[in-house]
Short mmCIF file of C-alpha atoms and ligand atoms in Angstrom, two decimals:
data_model
loop_
_atom_site.label_atom_id
_atom_site.label_comp_id
_atom_site.label_asym_id
_atom_site.label_seq_id
_atom_site.Cartn_x
_atom_site.Cartn_y
_atom_site.Cartn_z
CA UNK A 2 -13.29 -0.06 28.87
CA UNK A 3 -13.73 -3.74 28.01
CA UNK A 4 -14.01 -5.26 24.52
CA UNK A 5 -17.26 -7.14 24.58
CA UNK A 6 -17.97 -7.63 20.89
CA UNK A 7 -15.80 -8.38 17.86
CA UNK A 8 -17.11 -8.79 14.31
CA UNK A 9 -15.20 -9.70 11.14
CA UNK A 10 -17.03 -8.01 8.26
CA UNK A 11 -16.32 -9.06 4.66
CA UNK A 12 -17.77 -6.86 1.94
CA UNK A 13 -17.02 -6.48 -1.77
CA UNK A 14 -18.44 -3.16 -3.06
CA UNK A 15 -15.83 -2.54 -5.79
CA UNK A 16 -13.43 -5.19 -4.50
CA UNK A 17 -13.05 -7.37 -1.38
CA UNK A 18 -12.44 -5.72 1.99
CA UNK A 19 -12.08 -7.35 5.40
CA UNK A 20 -12.86 -5.14 8.40
CA UNK A 21 -12.63 -5.93 12.09
CA UNK A 22 -15.17 -4.07 14.24
CA UNK A 23 -14.66 -4.00 18.01
CA UNK A 24 -17.27 -2.73 20.46
CA UNK A 25 -16.63 -1.90 24.12
CA UNK A 26 -18.88 -2.29 27.12
CA UNK A 27 -19.51 1.45 27.09
CA UNK A 28 -20.62 1.34 23.47
CA UNK A 29 -17.53 2.71 21.71
CA UNK A 30 -16.69 1.05 18.38
CA UNK A 31 -13.41 0.77 16.52
CA UNK A 32 -12.59 -0.37 12.98
CA UNK A 33 -9.47 -2.09 11.65
CA UNK A 34 -8.59 -2.95 8.04
CA UNK A 35 -7.60 -6.62 7.59
CA UNK A 36 -7.61 -6.77 3.79
CA UNK A 37 -4.95 -8.99 2.21
CA UNK A 38 -5.60 -8.70 -1.53
CA UNK A 39 -6.10 -12.12 -3.12
CA UNK A 40 -5.87 -14.00 0.20
CA UNK A 41 -8.62 -12.22 2.15
CA UNK A 42 -10.28 -15.27 3.69
CA UNK A 43 -7.03 -16.45 5.30
CA UNK A 44 -7.12 -13.34 7.49
CA UNK A 45 -10.84 -13.76 8.13
CA UNK A 46 -10.16 -17.25 9.53
CA UNK A 47 -7.12 -16.07 11.50
CA UNK A 48 -9.18 -13.33 13.13
CA UNK A 49 -12.49 -15.16 13.62
CA UNK A 50 -11.06 -18.49 14.78
CA UNK A 51 -7.91 -17.51 16.60
CA UNK A 52 -7.95 -13.83 17.61
CA UNK A 53 -11.54 -12.81 18.41
CA UNK A 54 -11.82 -15.29 21.32
CA UNK A 55 -8.68 -13.73 22.83
CA UNK A 56 -10.00 -10.16 22.54
CA UNK A 57 -13.31 -10.52 24.34
CA UNK A 58 -12.95 -9.30 27.90
CA UNK A 59 -9.66 -7.44 27.29
CA UNK A 60 -9.15 -3.80 28.29
CA UNK A 61 -9.43 -1.84 25.02
CA UNK A 62 -7.03 0.79 26.34
CA UNK A 63 -4.09 -1.66 26.41
CA UNK A 64 -2.97 -1.27 22.80
CA UNK A 65 0.72 -2.09 23.24
CA UNK A 66 0.02 -5.03 25.55
CA UNK A 67 -2.60 -6.42 23.15
CA UNK A 68 -0.12 -6.10 20.28
CA UNK A 69 2.63 -7.93 22.19
CA UNK A 70 0.18 -10.56 23.44
CA UNK A 71 -1.14 -11.34 19.94
CA UNK A 72 2.36 -11.31 18.40
CA UNK A 73 4.11 -13.45 21.01
CA UNK A 74 1.30 -15.75 22.09
CA UNK A 75 0.67 -16.88 18.50
CA UNK A 76 4.08 -18.60 18.58
CA UNK A 77 4.18 -18.39 14.73
CA UNK A 78 5.52 -14.93 14.01
CA UNK A 79 5.60 -12.46 11.13
CA UNK A 80 4.06 -13.02 7.67
CA UNK A 81 1.24 -11.21 5.87
CA UNK A 82 -1.70 -13.07 7.40
CA UNK A 83 -0.59 -12.77 11.02
CA UNK A 84 0.48 -9.14 10.67
CA UNK A 85 -2.69 -8.10 8.82
CA UNK A 86 -4.79 -9.64 11.59
CA UNK A 87 -2.76 -7.91 14.31
CA UNK A 88 -2.91 -4.68 12.29
CA UNK A 89 -6.71 -4.78 12.24
CA UNK A 90 -6.89 -5.19 16.03
CA UNK A 91 -4.35 -2.40 16.50
CA UNK A 92 -6.18 0.05 14.24
CA UNK A 93 -9.52 -0.70 15.91
CA UNK A 94 -8.01 -0.07 19.37
CA UNK A 95 -6.48 3.24 18.27
CA UNK A 96 -9.88 4.16 16.79
CA UNK A 97 -11.56 3.40 20.14
CA UNK A 98 -8.91 5.26 22.14
CA UNK A 99 -9.34 8.34 19.96
CA UNK A 100 -13.09 8.25 20.45
CA UNK A 101 -12.65 7.79 24.21
CA UNK A 102 -10.27 10.79 24.28
CA UNK A 103 -12.41 12.86 21.88
CA UNK A 104 -9.35 13.31 19.61
CA UNK A 105 -8.29 12.24 16.11
CA UNK A 106 -5.64 9.51 16.30
CA UNK A 107 -2.88 11.78 14.91
CA UNK A 108 -3.22 13.91 18.04
CA UNK A 109 -2.59 10.84 20.20
CA UNK A 110 0.54 10.11 18.12
CA UNK A 111 2.09 13.50 18.88
CA UNK A 112 0.00 15.90 16.82
CA UNK A 113 0.44 17.19 13.28
CA UNK A 114 3.96 17.64 11.89
CA UNK A 115 2.67 19.23 8.63
CA UNK A 116 -0.44 20.82 7.19
CA UNK A 117 -1.21 17.99 4.77
CA UNK A 118 0.14 14.85 3.12
CA UNK A 119 1.65 14.93 -0.38
CA UNK A 120 -0.06 12.19 -2.38
CA UNK A 121 0.66 10.50 -5.68
CA UNK A 122 -1.73 8.88 -8.14
CA UNK A 123 -1.36 6.23 -10.83
CA UNK A 124 -1.13 7.43 -14.41
CA UNK A 125 -0.80 4.75 -17.03
CA UNK A 126 -0.99 4.22 -20.75
CA UNK A 127 -0.56 1.50 -23.30
CA UNK A 128 1.26 4.10 -25.40
CA UNK A 129 2.64 7.61 -24.95
CA UNK A 130 -0.52 9.37 -26.05
CA UNK A 131 -2.72 7.46 -23.59
CA UNK A 132 -0.11 7.97 -20.89
CA UNK A 133 0.02 11.73 -21.45
CA UNK A 134 -3.79 11.90 -21.24
CA UNK A 135 -3.69 9.98 -17.99
CA UNK A 136 -1.00 12.23 -16.52
CA UNK A 137 -3.01 15.32 -17.44
CA UNK A 138 -6.18 13.77 -15.97
CA UNK A 139 -4.38 13.13 -12.68
CA UNK A 140 -2.98 16.66 -12.65
CA UNK A 141 -6.52 17.98 -13.16
CA UNK A 142 -7.63 15.85 -10.20
CA UNK A 143 -5.06 17.76 -8.16
CA UNK A 144 -2.24 15.24 -7.90
CA UNK A 145 1.11 16.92 -7.37
CA UNK A 146 3.07 13.70 -7.85
CA UNK A 147 2.38 10.97 -10.36
CA UNK A 148 3.36 7.34 -10.78
CA UNK A 149 3.99 6.45 -14.42
CA UNK A 150 3.36 2.91 -15.65
CA UNK A 151 3.51 2.07 -19.31
CA UNK A 152 2.82 -0.67 -21.77
CA UNK A 153 5.85 -2.37 -23.32
CA UNK A 154 5.97 -3.09 -27.07
CA UNK A 155 5.43 -6.78 -27.66
CA UNK A 156 3.80 -7.46 -24.29
CA UNK A 157 0.03 -7.78 -24.48
CA UNK A 158 -0.99 -7.36 -20.82
CA UNK A 159 1.20 -5.83 -18.15
CA UNK A 160 0.92 -4.57 -14.58
CA UNK A 161 -0.36 -1.11 -13.85
CA UNK A 162 -2.14 -0.34 -17.10
CA UNK A 163 -5.88 0.36 -16.99
CA UNK A 164 -7.57 -2.03 -19.39
CA UNK A 165 -11.00 -1.39 -20.88
CA UNK A 166 -12.45 -4.42 -19.12
CA UNK A 167 -11.44 -3.10 -15.74
CA UNK A 168 -12.32 0.41 -16.87
CA UNK A 169 -15.98 -0.56 -17.34
CA UNK A 170 -15.98 -2.77 -14.27
CA UNK A 171 -14.89 0.20 -12.23
CA UNK A 172 -17.58 2.49 -13.62
CA UNK A 173 -15.14 4.53 -15.64
CA UNK A 174 -12.50 4.82 -12.97
CA UNK A 175 -9.02 4.87 -14.49
CA UNK A 176 -6.35 2.50 -13.14
CA UNK A 177 -7.60 3.19 -9.66
CA UNK A 178 -8.15 -0.30 -8.43
CA UNK A 179 -5.90 -3.26 -8.02
CA UNK A 180 -6.20 -5.96 -10.66
CA UNK A 181 -7.65 -8.71 -8.49
CA UNK A 182 -10.18 -10.06 -10.98
CA UNK A 183 -13.22 -11.08 -8.99
CA UNK A 184 -14.78 -14.44 -9.84
CA UNK A 185 -11.78 -15.48 -11.91
CA UNK A 186 -8.70 -17.66 -11.48
CA UNK A 187 -5.33 -15.89 -11.58
CA UNK A 188 -4.92 -14.00 -14.85
CA UNK A 189 -1.68 -14.88 -16.70
CA UNK A 190 0.22 -11.82 -17.84
CA UNK A 191 3.37 -11.81 -19.92
CA UNK A 192 6.78 -10.31 -19.33
CA UNK A 193 10.06 -9.65 -21.05
CA UNK A 194 12.71 -7.82 -19.07
CA UNK A 195 14.93 -6.81 -22.00
CA UNK A 196 12.03 -5.16 -23.85
CA UNK A 197 11.02 -3.40 -20.63
CA UNK A 198 14.55 -2.15 -19.88
CA UNK A 199 14.92 -0.79 -23.43
CA UNK A 200 11.49 0.89 -23.39
CA UNK A 201 11.07 2.54 -19.98
CA UNK A 202 13.86 5.17 -20.35
CA UNK A 203 12.32 6.32 -23.66
CA UNK A 204 8.96 6.77 -21.91
CA UNK A 205 10.43 8.92 -19.14
CA UNK A 206 12.38 10.96 -21.68
CA UNK A 207 9.08 11.67 -23.48
CA UNK A 208 7.28 12.46 -20.21
CA UNK A 209 10.01 14.83 -19.04
CA UNK A 210 10.06 16.69 -22.38
CA UNK A 211 6.25 16.98 -22.33
CA UNK A 212 5.73 17.82 -18.63
CA UNK A 213 9.02 19.44 -17.67
CA UNK A 214 11.64 18.77 -14.97
CA UNK A 215 9.60 19.70 -11.89
CA UNK A 216 6.73 17.17 -11.72
CA UNK A 217 7.62 14.43 -9.18
CA UNK A 218 7.51 11.14 -11.12
CA UNK A 219 7.49 7.67 -9.60
CA UNK A 220 7.77 4.25 -11.21
CA UNK A 221 7.11 0.73 -9.97
CA UNK A 222 9.26 -2.11 -11.33
CA UNK A 223 7.07 -4.45 -9.30
CA UNK A 224 9.69 -7.01 -8.13
CA UNK A 225 10.64 -8.14 -11.65
CA UNK A 226 14.32 -7.42 -12.08
CA UNK A 227 17.54 -9.09 -11.01
CA UNK A 228 19.82 -6.82 -8.97
CA UNK A 229 22.05 -5.97 -11.94
CA UNK A 230 19.00 -5.29 -14.16
CA UNK A 231 17.64 -3.07 -11.37
CA UNK A 232 20.99 -1.26 -11.25
CA UNK A 233 20.84 -0.73 -15.01
CA UNK A 234 17.27 0.64 -14.83
CA UNK A 235 18.09 2.98 -11.95
CA UNK A 236 21.11 4.29 -13.82
CA UNK A 237 19.22 4.72 -17.11
CA UNK A 238 16.51 6.75 -15.33
CA UNK A 239 18.91 9.13 -13.53
CA UNK A 240 18.61 11.84 -16.24
CA UNK A 241 14.84 11.94 -15.56
CA UNK A 242 15.20 12.63 -11.84
CA UNK A 243 12.58 10.25 -10.43
CA UNK A 244 11.05 10.81 -7.02
CA UNK A 245 11.49 7.06 -6.55
CA UNK A 246 11.90 3.74 -8.32
CA UNK A 247 9.85 1.11 -6.49
CA UNK A 248 10.28 -2.62 -5.89
CA UNK A 249 13.17 -2.91 -8.34
CA UNK A 250 13.97 -6.45 -7.24
CA UNK A 251 12.40 -9.09 -4.96
CA UNK A 252 13.78 -8.04 -1.59
CA UNK A 253 13.64 -11.19 0.49
CA UNK A 254 17.36 -11.03 -0.24
CA UNK A 255 17.90 -7.63 1.34
CA UNK A 256 21.61 -7.49 0.45
CA UNK A 257 20.68 -7.52 -3.25
CA UNK A 258 20.01 -3.81 -2.83
CA UNK A 259 23.73 -3.24 -2.10
CA UNK A 260 24.50 -3.94 -5.77
CA UNK A 261 21.72 -1.63 -6.97
CA UNK A 262 22.86 1.11 -4.59
CA UNK A 263 26.43 0.92 -5.89
CA UNK A 264 25.29 1.72 -9.42
CA UNK A 265 22.61 4.35 -9.14
CA UNK A 266 21.51 7.44 -7.25
CA UNK A 267 17.87 7.00 -8.27
CA UNK A 268 15.94 6.91 -4.96
CA UNK A 269 14.61 3.44 -4.06
CA UNK A 270 11.32 2.48 -2.39
CA UNK A 271 10.76 -1.03 -1.06
CA UNK A 272 8.42 -2.81 1.29
CA UNK A 273 4.76 -2.94 0.29
CA UNK A 274 4.88 -6.72 0.77
CA UNK A 275 6.96 -6.53 3.97
CA UNK A 276 5.19 -7.13 7.27
CA UNK A 277 7.54 -6.38 10.17
CA UNK A 278 10.64 -4.37 11.05
CA UNK A 279 12.70 -7.56 10.59
CA UNK A 280 11.97 -7.47 6.85
CA UNK A 281 13.64 -4.04 6.80
CA UNK A 282 16.45 -4.42 9.29
CA UNK A 283 19.36 -4.71 6.87
CA UNK A 284 18.08 -2.38 4.15
CA UNK A 285 17.40 0.36 6.70
CA UNK A 286 20.63 -0.10 8.68
CA UNK A 287 22.70 -0.08 5.48
CA UNK A 288 20.60 2.74 3.99
CA UNK A 289 19.85 0.65 0.92
CA UNK A 290 16.46 2.34 0.43
CA UNK A 291 15.08 5.87 0.68
CA UNK A 292 11.39 5.10 1.35
CA UNK A 293 9.55 2.52 3.46
CA UNK A 294 6.60 1.34 1.40
CA UNK A 295 4.61 -0.60 4.01
CA UNK A 296 0.93 0.06 4.63
CA UNK A 297 -0.45 0.15 8.17
CA UNK A 298 -2.77 -2.71 7.15
CA UNK A 299 0.00 -5.20 6.29
CA UNK A 300 2.57 -4.27 8.93
CA UNK A 301 1.00 -4.94 12.30
CA UNK A 302 -0.94 -1.67 12.46
CA UNK A 303 -0.16 1.87 13.58
CA UNK A 304 1.82 0.66 16.61
CA UNK A 305 4.31 -1.43 14.62
CA UNK A 306 4.62 0.69 11.50
CA UNK A 307 5.38 3.70 13.70
CA UNK A 308 8.23 1.70 15.24
CA UNK A 309 9.53 0.78 11.77
CA UNK A 310 9.39 4.42 10.66
CA UNK A 311 11.02 5.66 13.87
CA UNK A 312 13.88 3.20 13.17
CA UNK A 313 14.03 4.39 9.55
CA UNK A 314 14.17 8.02 10.69
CA UNK A 315 17.56 7.35 12.30
CA UNK A 316 18.87 6.66 8.76
CA UNK A 317 17.09 9.58 7.07
CA UNK A 318 14.67 7.19 5.39
CA UNK A 319 11.10 8.40 4.91
CA UNK A 320 7.64 6.91 4.66
CA UNK A 321 6.00 6.14 1.32
CA UNK A 322 3.00 4.23 2.55
CA UNK A 323 1.26 1.84 0.18
CA UNK A 324 -2.21 3.15 -0.69
CA UNK A 325 -3.78 1.10 -3.51
CA UNK A 326 -7.50 0.46 -3.48
CA UNK A 327 -6.87 -2.90 -1.83
CA UNK A 328 -6.16 -0.89 1.30
CA UNK A 329 -9.64 -0.09 2.64
CA UNK A 330 -10.68 3.44 3.62
CA UNK A 331 -9.99 2.38 7.23
CA UNK A 332 -6.41 1.42 6.36
CA UNK A 333 -6.01 4.64 4.38
CA UNK A 334 -7.26 6.72 7.32
CA UNK A 335 -4.80 4.97 9.65
CA UNK A 336 -1.98 5.72 7.20
CA UNK A 337 -2.98 9.39 7.08
CA UNK A 338 -3.05 9.75 10.87
CA UNK A 339 0.38 8.12 11.18
CA UNK A 340 1.77 10.06 8.21
CA UNK A 341 0.56 13.40 9.56
CA UNK A 342 2.23 12.85 12.93
CA UNK A 343 5.68 11.43 12.11
CA UNK A 344 8.59 13.71 11.21
CA UNK A 345 9.95 11.48 8.41
CA UNK A 346 6.86 11.46 6.20
CA UNK A 347 7.69 11.18 2.49
CA UNK A 348 4.64 10.66 0.33
CA UNK A 349 1.32 8.79 0.42
CA UNK A 350 0.06 6.57 -2.39
CA UNK A 351 -3.57 7.51 -3.00
CA UNK A 352 -5.80 5.64 -5.41
CA UNK A 353 -9.43 6.74 -5.30
CA UNK A 354 -11.88 4.09 -4.15
CA UNK A 355 -14.99 3.36 -6.23
CA UNK A 356 -18.38 4.93 -5.59
CA UNK A 357 -19.80 1.80 -3.95
CA UNK A 358 -16.85 1.63 -1.54
CA UNK A 359 -17.53 5.22 -0.50
CA UNK A 360 -21.12 4.21 0.26
CA UNK A 361 -20.00 1.39 2.54
CA UNK A 362 -17.28 3.37 4.36
CA UNK A 363 -18.16 6.89 5.53
CA UNK A 364 -14.85 8.72 5.49
CA UNK A 365 -13.87 12.11 6.89
CA UNK A 366 -10.43 12.59 5.32
CA UNK A 367 -9.99 15.48 2.89
CA UNK A 368 -8.13 15.68 -0.46
CA UNK A 369 -7.44 19.34 -1.20
CA UNK A 370 -5.00 20.75 -3.73
CA UNK A 371 -3.00 17.54 -3.89
CA UNK A 372 -2.74 17.11 -0.13
CA UNK A 373 -4.52 14.58 2.06
CA UNK A 374 -5.58 15.20 5.65
CA UNK A 375 -7.19 12.60 7.96
CA UNK A 376 -9.62 15.12 9.43
CA UNK A 377 -10.36 15.86 13.08
CA UNK A 378 -13.07 13.35 13.89
CA UNK A 379 -12.32 11.46 17.10
CA UNK A 380 -10.53 8.19 16.32
CA UNK A 381 -9.69 7.24 12.72
CA UNK A 382 -12.70 9.09 11.24
CA UNK A 383 -14.23 6.20 9.29
CA UNK A 384 -17.55 4.46 9.93
CA UNK A 385 -18.81 1.33 8.20
CA UNK A 386 -22.46 1.08 7.13
CA UNK A 387 -23.14 -2.60 7.81
CA UNK A 388 -26.43 -2.57 5.87
CA UNK A 389 -24.65 -1.15 2.82
CA UNK A 390 -21.79 -3.61 3.37
CA UNK A 391 -24.27 -6.46 3.42
CA UNK A 392 -25.29 -5.69 -0.14
CA UNK A 393 -21.89 -6.80 -1.47
CA UNK A 394 -20.97 -10.37 -0.53
CA UNK A 395 -17.41 -11.67 -0.87
CA UNK A 396 -16.34 -12.70 -4.38
CA UNK A 397 -13.17 -14.77 -4.69
CA UNK A 398 -10.51 -12.79 -6.52
CA UNK A 399 -6.90 -13.49 -7.47
CA UNK A 400 -4.02 -11.24 -8.40
CA UNK A 401 -2.47 -11.89 -11.83
CA UNK A 402 0.85 -13.68 -12.28
CA UNK A 403 3.54 -13.58 -14.93
CA UNK A 404 5.02 -16.04 -17.34
CA UNK A 405 7.97 -15.40 -19.64
CA UNK A 406 7.78 -16.19 -23.35
CA UNK A 407 9.15 -19.68 -22.71
CA UNK A 408 6.46 -20.32 -20.12
CA UNK A 409 8.58 -19.86 -17.02
CA UNK A 410 6.67 -18.33 -14.11
CA UNK A 411 8.12 -14.90 -13.27
CA UNK A 412 7.65 -12.38 -10.46
CA UNK A 413 4.51 -10.30 -10.92
O1 LIG B 724 2.55 0.19 -5.66
N1 LIG B 724 1.47 -0.38 -5.76
C1 LIG B 724 1.38 -1.64 -6.12
O2 LIG B 724 2.37 -2.30 -6.42
C2 LIG B 724 0.00 -2.24 -6.15
O3 LIG B 724 -0.57 -1.95 -7.39
C3 LIG B 724 0.04 -3.74 -5.92
O4 LIG B 724 0.27 -4.40 -7.14
C4 LIG B 724 -1.31 -4.18 -5.38
O5 LIG B 724 -1.60 -3.46 -4.22
C5 LIG B 724 -1.29 -5.67 -5.05
O6 LIG B 724 -2.51 -6.03 -4.44
CO1 LIG B 725 4.15 -1.27 -5.80
#
């Protein structure tokens, strides 16, 4: 079963997506998500110029060998661009193998370990009233777990809060897309850690008294705190029993989490911007986190993320795969197949794609009573309508960035 065609498809229905489509000599096709939000075209070039020529003529069945060949023959290892490109090839090959076997990919990974995947959605609000409405709206949509992001008094624009502009742009969809403003240069947002640290505990106190102790609540600090500030936040949120506190501090310095861990029992989730097991080695071995946040799309595909999660399982660490709308439906399907099969599944981030995206990508996963399931179509269960995709050409888009009041650039 030889790969005899490889196409890199860029489409921007509600946002930019990069998809690799492989076709074999017996007519099977496979899709892989290669979307790197805000830097999409870097992966397009990496795939089109440097990977596609190496794929043509290869045996599509040799997933592990292809992975090792692409990783080691590149010479330059790791990093988001390389690992997103390898991830797309890996997903497409698993898709093809599933179709060849007549089985959904989760069956090839060892079968289902649960009936469905607990998912969480993104509630947000500039103030408590708007936040409560958003939480209720997500509960009505069936979410059993909810991420809470809030405005901070004195800060005009902040991560994770649906703004009217984006609201209209997304045809009324709440904060269900990532803030890469298309056709615009990076949007400058503002930040003040002390105001944030004073405000967030009061928000969770209000949410707990309104919604009770049971509802699993998550929060994303989005890389903005120093280790001691992260320790303080984790400690101040302990009374509100969070499911997890995410990206408390930039984790290139993995040992920074030791300090946070010493001060708080609030569960920690890290890794949505990590790309290989080496990014996790210390924080898994020293049990400095509770959830691995990587998406299949940014971590070398199903093959590599399964290895990361199998390593994490030895330390009782679970998956919490990244699932914003900058992960395409193909990447989401791959995450669901992997999540359904592994023992140490934790939770799946699930933001609903826009209507146009659902036209471009025919998906067969189900979302029932707060649980996701990848479905039982052979392969990943997603098909891409290239005519529909062709209607939405690429539009350059950047993620926002932060500056402090004195103008210093800060982590976003
Ligand atoms: O937990 N989810 C997140 O942190 C996302 O909202 C990220 O900001 C975007 O995916 C970046 O493209
Ligand atoms: Co995050």
